[in-house]
Amino acid sequence: MFFDSWDGLLRVVVVGVCAYAALVVLLRLSGKRTLAKMNAFDLVATVALGSTLATVLLTSDVALAEGVLALALLIGAQFAVAWTSVRVGLFRRAVKSTPTLLVWQGRLRDRELREQRVSRSEVLQAVRSQGVGGLDRVAAVVLETDGSFSVIPASSAGGLDALDDVPDVPRG
């Protein structure tokens, strides 16, 4: 239960160092976008990479070459999804969500809060975390595609062109 063999420990060290090195090389080759937290597919890729690395390390039934191939396959798939979504609008709409306007000009948008399963308290927490003391001082709060909140204080709203890709923003 606490110790099986020195061979097992040696395997974990050797395979761990090699698999980690391979993962670092693959991530450097694939670019910064691979581990970005921009949407659900990015989260899936990150979790799958971690799970694959753990499996390669701890399961002697998986050879290092198989594990490295699995890591390369996941990174390649993530790269393909990101590359295609940047270039093909129909594909982008199929795989990515859109940001949602939750607060407009200091007023909570109850329907959007319900649809996105966000509580009033969560929005208020996001506003407070930006150092804003009240909703009356907020131009907009957006639930981003990665699940984070963007708070735009009224004092720094400017022309609000940062909201151009957010549906249902009142214009005019």
PDB file of C-alpha atoms in Angstrom:
ATOM      1  CA  MET A   1       0.000   0.000   0.000  1.00  0.00           C
ATOM      2  CA  PHE A   2       2.792   2.468   0.838  1.00  0.00           C
ATOM      3  CA  PHE A   3       5.581   1.024  -1.297  1.00  0.00           C
ATOM      4  CA  ASP A   4       5.515  -1.406  -4.190  1.00  0.00           C
ATOM      5  CA  SER A   5       8.985  -1.418  -5.698  1.00  0.00           C
ATOM      6  CA  TRP A   6      11.963   0.698  -6.551  1.00  0.00           C
ATOM      7  CA  ASP A   7      11.309  -0.078 -10.226  1.00  0.00           C
ATOM      8  CA  GLY A   8       7.923   1.620 -10.006  1.00  0.00           C
ATOM      9  CA  LEU A   9       9.427   4.730  -8.439  1.00  0.00           C
ATOM     10  CA  LEU A  10      12.205   4.823 -11.010  1.00  0.00           C
ATOM     11  CA  ARG A  11       9.648   4.504 -13.826  1.00  0.00           C
ATOM     12  CA  VAL A  12       7.663   7.459 -12.459  1.00  0.00           C
ATOM     13  CA  VAL A  13      10.808   9.611 -12.307  1.00  0.00           C
ATOM     14  CA  VAL A  14      12.094   8.692 -15.770  1.00  0.00           C
ATOM     15  CA  VAL A  15       8.738   8.776 -17.534  1.00  0.00           C
ATOM     16  CA  GLY A  16       7.695  11.890 -15.598  1.00  0.00           C
ATOM     17  CA  VAL A  17      10.753  13.878 -16.649  1.00  0.00           C
ATOM     18  CA  CYS A  18      10.460  12.718 -20.278  1.00  0.00           C
ATOM     19  CA  ALA A  19       6.675  13.275 -20.513  1.00  0.00           C
ATOM     20  CA  TYR A  20       6.946  16.691 -18.890  1.00  0.00           C
ATOM     21  CA  ALA A  21       9.750  17.709 -21.250  1.00  0.00           C
ATOM     22  CA  ALA A  22       7.706  16.492 -24.237  1.00  0.00           C
ATOM     23  CA  LEU A  23       4.661  18.428 -23.028  1.00  0.00           C
ATOM     24  CA  VAL A  24       6.678  21.632 -22.640  1.00  0.00           C
ATOM     25  CA  VAL A  25       8.138  21.245 -26.147  1.00  0.00           C
ATOM     26  CA  LEU A  26       4.702  20.528 -27.651  1.00  0.00           C
ATOM     27  CA  LEU A  27       3.156  23.516 -25.878  1.00  0.00           C
ATOM     28  CA  ARG A  28       5.946  25.821 -27.067  1.00  0.00           C
ATOM     29  CA  LEU A  29       5.472  24.592 -30.639  1.00  0.00           C
ATOM     30  CA  SER A  30       1.697  25.026 -30.539  1.00  0.00           C
ATOM     31  CA  GLY A  31       1.751  28.593 -29.220  1.00  0.00           C
ATOM     32  CA  LYS A  32       0.291  30.585 -26.344  1.00  0.00           C
ATOM     33  CA  ARG A  33      -3.314  29.999 -27.368  1.00  0.00           C
ATOM     34  CA  THR A  34      -3.203  26.286 -26.458  1.00  0.00           C
ATOM     35  CA  LEU A  35      -3.592  26.864 -22.717  1.00  0.00           C
ATOM     36  CA  ALA A  36      -5.621  30.067 -22.910  1.00  0.00           C
ATOM     37  CA  LYS A  37      -8.817  30.193 -20.887  1.00  0.00           C
ATOM     38  CA  MET A  38     -10.991  31.667 -23.590  1.00  0.00           C
ATOM     39  CA  ASN A  39     -13.840  29.161 -23.898  1.00  0.00           C
ATOM     40  CA  ALA A  40     -15.099  25.704 -22.946  1.00  0.00           C
ATOM     41  CA  PHE A  41     -12.908  23.964 -25.514  1.00  0.00           C
ATOM     42  CA  ASP A  42      -9.829  25.535 -23.968  1.00  0.00           C
ATOM     43  CA  LEU A  43     -10.857  24.221 -20.565  1.00  0.00           C
ATOM     44  CA  VAL A  44     -11.439  20.734 -21.972  1.00  0.00           C
ATOM     45  CA  ALA A  45      -8.010  20.746 -23.617  1.00  0.00           C
ATOM     46  CA  THR A  46      -6.272  21.859 -20.426  1.00  0.00           C
ATOM     47  CA  VAL A  47      -8.022  19.252 -18.267  1.00  0.00           C
ATOM     48  CA  ALA A  48      -7.412  16.519 -20.854  1.00  0.00           C
ATOM     49  CA  LEU A  49      -3.713  17.376 -21.036  1.00  0.00           C
ATOM     50  CA  GLY A  50      -3.390  17.154 -17.256  1.00  0.00           C
ATOM     51  CA  SER A  51      -5.296  13.890 -17.137  1.00  0.00           C
ATOM     52  CA  THR A  52      -3.189  12.410 -19.917  1.00  0.00           C
ATOM     53  CA  LEU A  53       0.043  13.434 -18.235  1.00  0.00           C
ATOM     54  CA  ALA A  54      -1.113  11.876 -14.957  1.00  0.00           C
ATOM     55  CA  THR A  55      -2.095   8.659 -16.730  1.00  0.00           C
ATOM     56  CA  VAL A  56       1.282   8.407 -18.451  1.00  0.00           C
ATOM     57  CA  LEU A  57       3.047   8.967 -15.136  1.00  0.00           C
ATOM     58  CA  LEU A  58       1.063   6.575 -12.992  1.00  0.00           C
ATOM     59  CA  THR A  59      -0.113   3.802 -15.304  1.00  0.00           C
ATOM     60  CA  SER A  60       2.583   1.355 -16.354  1.00  0.00           C
ATOM     61  CA  ASP A  61       0.259   0.005 -19.066  1.00  0.00           C
ATOM     62  CA  VAL A  62       0.736   3.250 -21.025  1.00  0.00           C
ATOM     63  CA  ALA A  63       4.108   3.549 -22.730  1.00  0.00           C
ATOM     64  CA  LEU A  64       5.848   6.910 -22.871  1.00  0.00           C
ATOM     65  CA  ALA A  65       5.548   7.009 -26.684  1.00  0.00           C
ATOM     66  CA  GLU A  66       1.780   6.424 -26.445  1.00  0.00           C
ATOM     67  CA  GLY A  67       1.462   9.167 -23.873  1.00  0.00           C
ATOM     68  CA  VAL A  68       3.460  11.667 -25.905  1.00  0.00           C
ATOM     69  CA  LEU A  69       1.354  10.798 -28.963  1.00  0.00           C
ATOM     70  CA  ALA A  70      -1.824  11.367 -26.908  1.00  0.00           C
ATOM     71  CA  LEU A  71      -0.509  14.748 -25.711  1.00  0.00           C
ATOM     72  CA  ALA A  72       0.394  15.722 -29.282  1.00  0.00           C
ATOM     73  CA  LEU A  73      -3.050  14.632 -30.491  1.00  0.00           C
ATOM     74  CA  LEU A  74      -4.817  16.778 -27.872  1.00  0.00           C
ATOM     75  CA  ILE A  75      -2.640  19.793 -28.615  1.00  0.00           C
ATOM     76  CA  GLY A  76      -3.120  19.286 -32.350  1.00  0.00           C
ATOM     77  CA  ALA A  77      -6.891  19.093 -31.928  1.00  0.00           C
ATOM     78  CA  GLN A  78      -6.906  22.261 -29.805  1.00  0.00           C
ATOM     79  CA  PHE A  79      -4.752  24.013 -32.396  1.00  0.00           C
ATOM     80  CA  ALA A  80      -7.098  22.920 -35.206  1.00  0.00           C
ATOM     81  CA  VAL A  81     -10.203  24.122 -33.362  1.00  0.00           C
ATOM     82  CA  ALA A  82      -8.604  27.498 -32.544  1.00  0.00           C
ATOM     83  CA  TRP A  83      -7.185  27.942 -36.080  1.00  0.00           C
ATOM     84  CA  THR A  84     -10.488  27.093 -37.736  1.00  0.00           C
ATOM     85  CA  SER A  85     -12.582  29.211 -35.379  1.00  0.00           C
ATOM     86  CA  VAL A  86     -10.471  32.277 -36.171  1.00  0.00           C
ATOM     87  CA  ARG A  87     -10.948  31.782 -39.919  1.00  0.00           C
ATOM     88  CA  VAL A  88     -14.450  30.322 -40.351  1.00  0.00           C
ATOM     89  CA  GLY A  89     -17.337  32.305 -38.853  1.00  0.00           C
ATOM     90  CA  LEU A  90     -19.838  29.435 -39.002  1.00  0.00           C
ATOM     91  CA  PHE A  91     -17.421  27.142 -37.159  1.00  0.00           C
ATOM     92  CA  ARG A  92     -16.655  29.869 -34.588  1.00  0.00           C
ATOM     93  CA  ARG A  93     -20.361  30.295 -33.827  1.00  0.00           C
ATOM     94  CA  ALA A  94     -20.726  26.527 -33.448  1.00  0.00           C
ATOM     95  CA  VAL A  95     -17.890  26.069 -30.955  1.00  0.00           C
ATOM     96  CA  LYS A  96     -17.793  29.330 -29.018  1.00  0.00           C
ATOM     97  CA  SER A  97     -20.348  31.052 -26.871  1.00  0.00           C
ATOM     98  CA  THR A  98     -20.959  34.781 -27.018  1.00  0.00           C
ATOM     99  CA  PRO A  99     -20.484  37.275 -24.199  1.00  0.00           C
ATOM    100  CA  THR A 100     -23.638  38.264 -22.301  1.00  0.00           C
ATOM    101  CA  LEU A 101     -24.530  41.735 -21.045  1.00  0.00           C
ATOM    102  CA  LEU A 102     -25.647  41.377 -17.402  1.00  0.00           C
ATOM    103  CA  VAL A 103     -25.712  45.017 -16.286  1.00  0.00           C
ATOM    104  CA  TRP A 104     -26.416  48.048 -18.454  1.00  0.00           C
ATOM    105  CA  GLN A 105     -26.152  51.615 -17.165  1.00  0.00           C
ATOM    106  CA  GLY A 106     -26.359  50.500 -13.532  1.00  0.00           C
ATOM    107  CA  ARG A 107     -29.373  48.189 -13.954  1.00  0.00           C
ATOM    108  CA  LEU A 108     -29.299  44.438 -13.607  1.00  0.00           C
ATOM    109  CA  ARG A 109     -30.755  42.545 -16.564  1.00  0.00           C
ATOM    110  CA  ASP A 110     -32.797  39.894 -14.765  1.00  0.00           C
ATOM    111  CA  ARG A 111     -33.642  37.777 -17.804  1.00  0.00           C
ATOM    112  CA  GLU A 112     -29.961  37.444 -18.766  1.00  0.00           C
ATOM    113  CA  LEU A 113     -28.997  36.655 -15.164  1.00  0.00           C
ATOM    114  CA  ARG A 114     -31.532  33.806 -15.118  1.00  0.00           C
ATOM    115  CA  GLU A 115     -30.529  32.500 -18.544  1.00  0.00           C
ATOM    116  CA  GLN A 116     -26.848  32.448 -17.590  1.00  0.00           C
ATOM    117  CA  ARG A 117     -27.539  31.113 -14.065  1.00  0.00           C
ATOM    118  CA  VAL A 118     -25.728  34.033 -12.453  1.00  0.00           C
ATOM    119  CA  SER A 119     -26.861  35.444  -9.135  1.00  0.00           C
ATOM    120  CA  ARG A 120     -27.121  39.089  -8.207  1.00  0.00           C
ATOM    121  CA  SER A 121     -24.513  38.447  -5.506  1.00  0.00           C
ATOM    122  CA  GLU A 122     -22.000  37.181  -8.067  1.00  0.00           C
ATOM    123  CA  VAL A 123     -22.405  40.333 -10.133  1.00  0.00           C
ATOM    124  CA  LEU A 124     -22.060  42.539  -7.055  1.00  0.00           C
ATOM    125  CA  GLN A 125     -18.906  40.662  -6.072  1.00  0.00           C
ATOM    126  CA  ALA A 126     -17.436  41.303  -9.535  1.00  0.00           C
ATOM    127  CA  VAL A 127     -18.289  44.997  -9.236  1.00  0.00           C
ATOM    128  CA  ARG A 128     -16.714  45.229  -5.770  1.00  0.00           C
ATOM    129  CA  SER A 129     -13.590  43.409  -6.943  1.00  0.00           C
ATOM    130  CA  GLN A 130     -13.061  46.246  -9.430  1.00  0.00           C
ATOM    131  CA  GLY A 131     -13.224  48.801  -6.623  1.00  0.00           C
ATOM    132  CA  VAL A 132     -16.621  50.148  -7.641  1.00  0.00           C
ATOM    133  CA  GLY A 133     -18.964  50.930  -4.779  1.00  0.00           C
ATOM    134  CA  GLY A 134     -22.332  50.760  -6.496  1.00  0.00           C
ATOM    135  CA  LEU A 135     -24.163  49.672  -9.608  1.00  0.00           C
ATOM    136  CA  ASP A 136     -25.031  53.306 -10.311  1.00  0.00           C
ATOM    137  CA  ARG A 137     -21.345  53.773 -11.147  1.00  0.00           C
ATOM    138  CA  VAL A 138     -21.257  50.874 -13.623  1.00  0.00           C
ATOM    139  CA  ALA A 139     -21.770  51.289 -17.356  1.00  0.00           C
ATOM    140  CA  ALA A 140     -21.770  47.557 -18.054  1.00  0.00           C
ATOM    141  CA  VAL A 141     -20.980  44.110 -16.673  1.00  0.00           C
ATOM    142  CA  VAL A 142     -20.348  41.385 -19.223  1.00  0.00           C
ATOM    143  CA  LEU A 143     -20.204  37.641 -18.617  1.00  0.00           C
ATOM    144  CA  GLU A 144     -17.351  36.661 -20.921  1.00  0.00           C
ATOM    145  CA  THR A 145     -17.083  33.447 -22.915  1.00  0.00           C
ATOM    146  CA  ASP A 146     -14.625  32.019 -20.383  1.00  0.00           C
ATOM    147  CA  GLY A 147     -17.037  32.606 -17.472  1.00  0.00           C
ATOM    148  CA  SER A 148     -15.261  35.670 -16.098  1.00  0.00           C
ATOM    149  CA  PHE A 149     -16.893  39.040 -15.502  1.00  0.00           C
ATOM    150  CA  SER A 150     -15.771  42.263 -17.156  1.00  0.00           C
ATOM    151  CA  VAL A 151     -16.852  45.394 -15.309  1.00  0.00           C
ATOM    152  CA  ILE A 152     -16.791  48.730 -17.113  1.00  0.00           C
ATOM    153  CA  PRO A 153     -17.112  51.625 -14.678  1.00  0.00           C
ATOM    154  CA  ALA A 154     -19.178  54.555 -15.943  1.00  0.00           C
ATOM    155  CA  SER A 155     -16.231  56.868 -15.291  1.00  0.00           C
ATOM    156  CA  SER A 156     -14.094  55.050 -17.869  1.00  0.00           C
ATOM    157  CA  ALA A 157     -16.739  53.847 -20.322  1.00  0.00           C
ATOM    158  CA  GLY A 158     -15.665  56.033 -23.221  1.00  0.00           C
ATOM    159  CA  GLY A 159     -17.463  55.178 -26.460  1.00  0.00           C
ATOM    160  CA  LEU A 160     -18.166  51.608 -25.299  1.00  0.00           C
ATOM    161  CA  ASP A 161     -16.816  50.190 -28.551  1.00  0.00           C
ATOM    162  CA  ALA A 162     -15.325  47.376 -26.445  1.00  0.00           C
ATOM    163  CA  LEU A 163     -18.902  46.053 -26.374  1.00  0.00           C
ATOM    164  CA  ASP A 164     -19.185  45.764 -30.170  1.00  0.00           C
ATOM    165  CA  ASP A 165     -19.099  41.939 -30.036  1.00  0.00           C
ATOM    166  CA  VAL A 166     -21.620  41.706 -27.173  1.00  0.00           C
ATOM    167  CA  PRO A 167     -25.148  40.982 -28.391  1.00  0.00           C
ATOM    168  CA  ASP A 168     -28.143  42.980 -27.129  1.00  0.00           C
ATOM    169  CA  VAL A 169     -26.228  46.101 -26.128  1.00  0.00           C
ATOM    170  CA  PRO A 170     -28.676  49.006 -26.395  1.00  0.00           C
ATOM    171  CA  ARG A 171     -27.388  51.441 -29.025  1.00  0.00           C
ATOM    172  CA  GLY A 172     -28.079  55.127 -29.263  1.00  0.00           C
TER     173      GLY A 172
END
